Every structure is written in structure tokens, then in C-alpha cells.
């Protein structure tokens, strides 16, 4: 049994939000890494072992699937917002401008092409844009991203499960779109790394075919699977007897009418 703990108050806040928006209480709570596993449909890669790592805005979650199930999991309170914060502090710009840099200029590894190039940061109407060396921007981002992967690797080593990555690492979440991220992760984990996209989803427009949607797609699949299981779950004995008697009584009434 693999147990994942969570903060009850935070969970309840999210459950209340879903109830307010959809008008019904959620049936189940699913950990991000579990949802990603189903969104990526990695069932055939679980036996030799695969690490599913989701690099989100505020947190990084990871789950190691091996053999017949979830073998190890973890959460880091660090994500792409921290990359933006590092740029904001290091370059002396606002968080909004730093987020724009993350989307347009950041690379997970410093490139030779960045040497001598500059990136402009607009400062508003009537103000001259600020210019920074592109290599500096990429270096700041690389240091933070490398740290995230190294912390995950150290945790896997501590629990003696790093050797279970037979099928490497799959990265999802918005951070997976950062250029050369897979190269950086491969240098840290020492195993093949790929970007995870939603699998076998029909009708999904190309602009929505993104690592960002792996978790929602996985949640839908888990919900559908749990619905099918509940349909075939036998009722408790007392309730089953009541259902059988009610059905028998209905048939007797129909027979009398005939």
C-alpha cells in the first residue's frame, strides 16, 4: 500500500470550490501524479519503471511507477513561479515582466548562441526597454531548474528507487514546454527523458494538445474508470435483499395487471 498524505484544510477548500462551481461534491480526490499517469497512458511502461514528473507553476509533483503500481511519490513546493521570481530578483524587474521572460527567452540550458545576445524587457509606454544578456537570463533559469531535478534525484536515491527507472522520465505540466528541459533532466537523472502529452484524446484542438492538459485528461479517465467500477460493485447484503424484494414485488404487480 502506498499512502499519500495531504493537508485536510487545503483539500477541503478545493472540494468546496468544486462544489460551488459544479453544484455537486467531488466523488474522489486524486493525486496529480496518479492523474498524469492515466493522462499519459503509461500502463505498459510501469512494469520496468517510469518517473512521471509534473512541473507546474507553484509545485513540482513526481511519482515513480514500477511493477504493478505506484512505488514512490513526492511534492516540492517549487515550480515555474520560482523561476520567474529568481529572474525578478536577479534582474530587478516586476514579476509580470519576469513571467514574460519565462515564456519567451528562458532555456533550461545556456546555449552558445546566447553569447553576445541581449533580450529586451519593455517597461511601459514612454519608457526605454531594459536590456539584459540572454546568457544571464538562461543561467538564472538553469540554476533553479537544475536544483529542482537534483532534489528529486536525491529523494529517489535516499529511498533506493533510482534504479527502477527502466523507462526513464516523462515530464508534464506547463514547465515541460521550456526549451532544452529534457536535456537538463537527462543530465541529472542519467536516463532518457521525454515530454508528456495527452494520449488518445479525440477532438482536441492542436492548440490544446499540451503537457498542461495531461492532469485534467487523466482526471477524466480516472473518473470514468471509477464510474465503471462502481457500476459493477456488489451492494451490501441487506441492501441487495431490499433491491431483490422490491424487484420481485414489482414483477408480481405487473403479473396481476396482466
PDB file of C-alpha atoms in Angstrom, residues 38-174:
ATOM      1  CA  UNK A  38      -3.586   7.910 -16.707  1.00  0.00           C
ATOM      2  CA  UNK A  39      -3.485  11.032 -18.866  1.00  0.00           C
ATOM      3  CA  UNK A  40      -0.258   9.756 -20.422  1.00  0.00           C
ATOM      4  CA  UNK A  41      -1.481   6.140 -20.543  1.00  0.00           C
ATOM      5  CA  UNK A  42       1.800   4.713 -19.267  1.00  0.00           C
ATOM      6  CA  UNK A  43       0.345   1.428 -18.071  1.00  0.00           C
ATOM      7  CA  UNK A  44       2.666  -0.601 -20.325  1.00  0.00           C
ATOM      8  CA  UNK A  45       5.737   1.289 -19.132  1.00  0.00           C
ATOM      9  CA  UNK A  46       5.017   0.909 -15.431  1.00  0.00           C
ATOM     10  CA  UNK A  47       6.465  -2.583 -15.065  1.00  0.00           C
ATOM     11  CA  UNK A  48      10.097  -1.662 -15.962  1.00  0.00           C
ATOM     12  CA  UNK A  49       9.610   1.648 -14.109  1.00  0.00           C
ATOM     13  CA  UNK A  50       8.860   5.218 -15.149  1.00  0.00           C
ATOM     14  CA  UNK A  51       9.071   8.520 -13.256  1.00  0.00           C
ATOM     15  CA  UNK A  52       6.201  10.899 -14.016  1.00  0.00           C
ATOM     16  CA  UNK A  53       7.259  14.444 -13.097  1.00  0.00           C
ATOM     17  CA  UNK A  54       4.838  17.384 -13.356  1.00  0.00           C
ATOM     18  CA  UNK A  55       6.484  20.811 -13.360  1.00  0.00           C
ATOM     19  CA  UNK A  56       3.700  23.255 -12.542  1.00  0.00           C
ATOM     20  CA  UNK A  57       3.510  26.899 -11.600  1.00  0.00           C
ATOM     21  CA  UNK A  58       3.781  26.582  -7.831  1.00  0.00           C
ATOM     22  CA  UNK A  59       4.699  22.952  -7.156  1.00  0.00           C
ATOM     23  CA  UNK A  60       6.529  20.023  -8.694  1.00  0.00           C
ATOM     24  CA  UNK A  61       4.998  16.587  -8.166  1.00  0.00           C
ATOM     25  CA  UNK A  62       6.570  13.270  -9.057  1.00  0.00           C
ATOM     26  CA  UNK A  63       5.516   9.645  -8.899  1.00  0.00           C
ATOM     27  CA  UNK A  64       7.575   6.558  -9.625  1.00  0.00           C
ATOM     28  CA  UNK A  65       5.541   3.698 -11.074  1.00  0.00           C
ATOM     29  CA  UNK A  66       7.181   0.309 -11.007  1.00  0.00           C
ATOM     30  CA  UNK A  67       5.977  -3.254 -11.427  1.00  0.00           C
ATOM     31  CA  UNK A  68       2.249  -3.225 -10.630  1.00  0.00           C
ATOM     32  CA  UNK A  69       1.693   0.190  -9.121  1.00  0.00           C
ATOM     33  CA  UNK A  70       2.806   3.425  -7.514  1.00  0.00           C
ATOM     34  CA  UNK A  71       6.146   2.825  -5.831  1.00  0.00           C
ATOM     35  CA  UNK A  72       7.197   6.282  -4.601  1.00  0.00           C
ATOM     36  CA  UNK A  73       5.891   9.852  -4.728  1.00  0.00           C
ATOM     37  CA  UNK A  74       6.761  13.344  -3.590  1.00  0.00           C
ATOM     38  CA  UNK A  75       5.919  17.033  -3.820  1.00  0.00           C
ATOM     39  CA  UNK A  76       8.230  20.046  -3.938  1.00  0.00           C
ATOM     40  CA  UNK A  77       6.841  23.478  -3.131  1.00  0.00           C
ATOM     41  CA  UNK A  78       8.839  24.865  -6.047  1.00  0.00           C
ATOM     42  CA  UNK A  79       7.729  25.460  -9.629  1.00  0.00           C
ATOM     43  CA  UNK A  80       7.940  27.816 -12.575  1.00  0.00           C
ATOM     44  CA  UNK A  81       6.785  30.779 -10.476  1.00  0.00           C
ATOM     45  CA  UNK A  82      10.035  30.435  -8.556  1.00  0.00           C
ATOM     46  CA  UNK A  83      11.971  30.633 -11.813  1.00  0.00           C
ATOM     47  CA  UNK A  84      10.105  33.860 -12.552  1.00  0.00           C
ATOM     48  CA  UNK A  85      10.806  35.112  -9.026  1.00  0.00           C
ATOM     49  CA  UNK A  86      14.529  34.418  -9.453  1.00  0.00           C
ATOM     50  CA  UNK A  87      14.515  36.470 -12.658  1.00  0.00           C
ATOM     51  CA  UNK A  88      12.548  39.229 -10.960  1.00  0.00           C
ATOM     52  CA  UNK A  89      15.041  39.486  -8.098  1.00  0.00           C
ATOM     53  CA  UNK A  90      18.172  38.900 -10.167  1.00  0.00           C
ATOM     54  CA  UNK A  91      17.298  41.400 -12.892  1.00  0.00           C
ATOM     55  CA  UNK A  92      15.361  43.888 -10.780  1.00  0.00           C
ATOM     56  CA  UNK A  93      12.135  43.653 -12.811  1.00  0.00           C
ATOM     57  CA  UNK A  94       8.497  43.027 -11.894  1.00  0.00           C
ATOM     58  CA  UNK A  95       7.047  39.529 -11.640  1.00  0.00           C
ATOM     59  CA  UNK A  96       4.838  40.218 -14.646  1.00  0.00           C
ATOM     60  CA  UNK A  97       7.874  41.027 -16.817  1.00  0.00           C
ATOM     61  CA  UNK A  98       9.731  38.053 -15.375  1.00  0.00           C
ATOM     62  CA  UNK A  99       6.857  35.703 -16.320  1.00  0.00           C
ATOM     63  CA  UNK A 100       7.007  37.059 -19.865  1.00  0.00           C
ATOM     64  CA  UNK A 101      10.726  36.270 -19.961  1.00  0.00           C
ATOM     65  CA  UNK A 102       9.992  32.709 -18.846  1.00  0.00           C
ATOM     66  CA  UNK A 103       7.621  32.319 -21.793  1.00  0.00           C
ATOM     67  CA  UNK A 104       9.824  33.975 -24.413  1.00  0.00           C
ATOM     68  CA  UNK A 105      13.519  33.850 -23.508  1.00  0.00           C
ATOM     69  CA  UNK A 106      14.215  31.164 -20.921  1.00  0.00           C
ATOM     70  CA  UNK A 107      16.050  27.974 -21.806  1.00  0.00           C
ATOM     71  CA  UNK A 108      16.831  25.156 -19.394  1.00  0.00           C
ATOM     72  CA  UNK A 109      20.445  25.127 -20.598  1.00  0.00           C
ATOM     73  CA  UNK A 110      22.663  28.030 -21.579  1.00  0.00           C
ATOM     74  CA  UNK A 111      23.258  27.953 -25.309  1.00  0.00           C
ATOM     75  CA  UNK A 112      26.321  29.091 -27.220  1.00  0.00           C
ATOM     76  CA  UNK A 113      24.024  31.151 -29.432  1.00  0.00           C
ATOM     77  CA  UNK A 114      23.072  33.242 -26.413  1.00  0.00           C
ATOM     78  CA  UNK A 115      26.606  34.609 -26.030  1.00  0.00           C
ATOM     79  CA  UNK A 116      26.703  38.253 -27.020  1.00  0.00           C
ATOM     80  CA  UNK A 117      22.920  38.460 -27.492  1.00  0.00           C
ATOM     81  CA  UNK A 118      20.594  40.602 -25.420  1.00  0.00           C
ATOM     82  CA  UNK A 119      16.942  40.375 -24.532  1.00  0.00           C
ATOM     83  CA  UNK A 120      14.711  43.432 -24.224  1.00  0.00           C
ATOM     84  CA  UNK A 121      12.222  43.859 -21.407  1.00  0.00           C
ATOM     85  CA  UNK A 122       9.583  46.525 -22.190  1.00  0.00           C
ATOM     86  CA  UNK A 123       8.953  48.902 -19.315  1.00  0.00           C
ATOM     87  CA  UNK A 124       5.776  50.593 -20.481  1.00  0.00           C
ATOM     88  CA  UNK A 125       4.698  53.486 -22.686  1.00  0.00           C
ATOM     89  CA  UNK A 126       7.238  56.307 -22.870  1.00  0.00           C
ATOM     90  CA  UNK A 127       9.984  54.338 -21.123  1.00  0.00           C
ATOM     91  CA  UNK A 128      13.085  52.819 -22.645  1.00  0.00           C
ATOM     92  CA  UNK A 129      13.162  48.992 -22.509  1.00  0.00           C
ATOM     93  CA  UNK A 130      15.751  47.359 -20.302  1.00  0.00           C
ATOM     94  CA  UNK A 131      18.308  45.097 -21.944  1.00  0.00           C
ATOM     95  CA  UNK A 132      19.930  42.072 -20.339  1.00  0.00           C
ATOM     96  CA  UNK A 133      22.416  39.485 -21.637  1.00  0.00           C
ATOM     97  CA  UNK A 134      20.448  36.470 -22.817  1.00  0.00           C
ATOM     98  CA  UNK A 135      23.104  34.191 -21.311  1.00  0.00           C
ATOM     99  CA  UNK A 136      22.403  35.700 -17.857  1.00  0.00           C
ATOM    100  CA  UNK A 137      18.663  35.094 -18.186  1.00  0.00           C
ATOM    101  CA  UNK A 138      19.235  31.489 -19.200  1.00  0.00           C
ATOM    102  CA  UNK A 139      21.780  30.921 -16.426  1.00  0.00           C
ATOM    103  CA  UNK A 140      19.349  32.082 -13.733  1.00  0.00           C
ATOM    104  CA  UNK A 141      16.660  29.740 -15.048  1.00  0.00           C
ATOM    105  CA  UNK A 142      19.049  26.816 -15.424  1.00  0.00           C
ATOM    106  CA  UNK A 143      20.250  27.038 -11.830  1.00  0.00           C
ATOM    107  CA  UNK A 144      16.710  26.837 -10.436  1.00  0.00           C
ATOM    108  CA  UNK A 145      15.555  24.058 -12.781  1.00  0.00           C
ATOM    109  CA  UNK A 146      18.678  22.008 -12.128  1.00  0.00           C
ATOM    110  CA  UNK A 147      18.100  22.378  -8.405  1.00  0.00           C
ATOM    111  CA  UNK A 148      14.540  21.006  -8.754  1.00  0.00           C
ATOM    112  CA  UNK A 149      15.732  17.918 -10.606  1.00  0.00           C
ATOM    113  CA  UNK A 150      18.633  17.364  -8.226  1.00  0.00           C
ATOM    114  CA  UNK A 151      16.330  17.452  -5.184  1.00  0.00           C
ATOM    115  CA  UNK A 152      14.052  14.858  -6.826  1.00  0.00           C
ATOM    116  CA  UNK A 153      17.029  12.680  -7.702  1.00  0.00           C
ATOM    117  CA  UNK A 154      18.369  12.873  -4.139  1.00  0.00           C
ATOM    118  CA  UNK A 155      14.982  11.797  -2.800  1.00  0.00           C
ATOM    119  CA  UNK A 156      14.891   8.811  -5.152  1.00  0.00           C
ATOM    120  CA  UNK A 157      18.421   7.863  -4.134  1.00  0.00           C
ATOM    121  CA  UNK A 158      17.544   8.209  -0.439  1.00  0.00           C
ATOM    122  CA  UNK A 159      14.659   5.766  -0.847  1.00  0.00           C
ATOM    123  CA  UNK A 160      16.792   3.457  -3.048  1.00  0.00           C
ATOM    124  CA  UNK A 161      14.421   3.558  -6.032  1.00  0.00           C
ATOM    125  CA  UNK A 162      16.517   5.473  -8.579  1.00  0.00           C
ATOM    126  CA  UNK A 163      17.479   2.188 -10.247  1.00  0.00           C
ATOM    127  CA  UNK A 164      13.812   1.500 -11.075  1.00  0.00           C
ATOM    128  CA  UNK A 165      13.683   3.971 -13.994  1.00  0.00           C
ATOM    129  CA  UNK A 166      13.646   1.351 -16.726  1.00  0.00           C
ATOM    130  CA  UNK A 167      11.551   3.579 -18.995  1.00  0.00           C
ATOM    131  CA  UNK A 168      13.150   6.842 -17.934  1.00  0.00           C
ATOM    132  CA  UNK A 169      11.383  10.078 -17.021  1.00  0.00           C
ATOM    133  CA  UNK A 170       8.288  11.705 -18.512  1.00  0.00           C
ATOM    134  CA  UNK A 171       7.787  15.423 -17.781  1.00  0.00           C
ATOM    135  CA  UNK A 172       4.400  17.121 -17.999  1.00  0.00           C
ATOM    136  CA  UNK A 173       2.915  20.399 -16.787  1.00  0.00           C
ATOM    137  CA  UNK A 174       3.499  23.893 -18.157  1.00  0.00           C
TER     138      UNK A 174
END
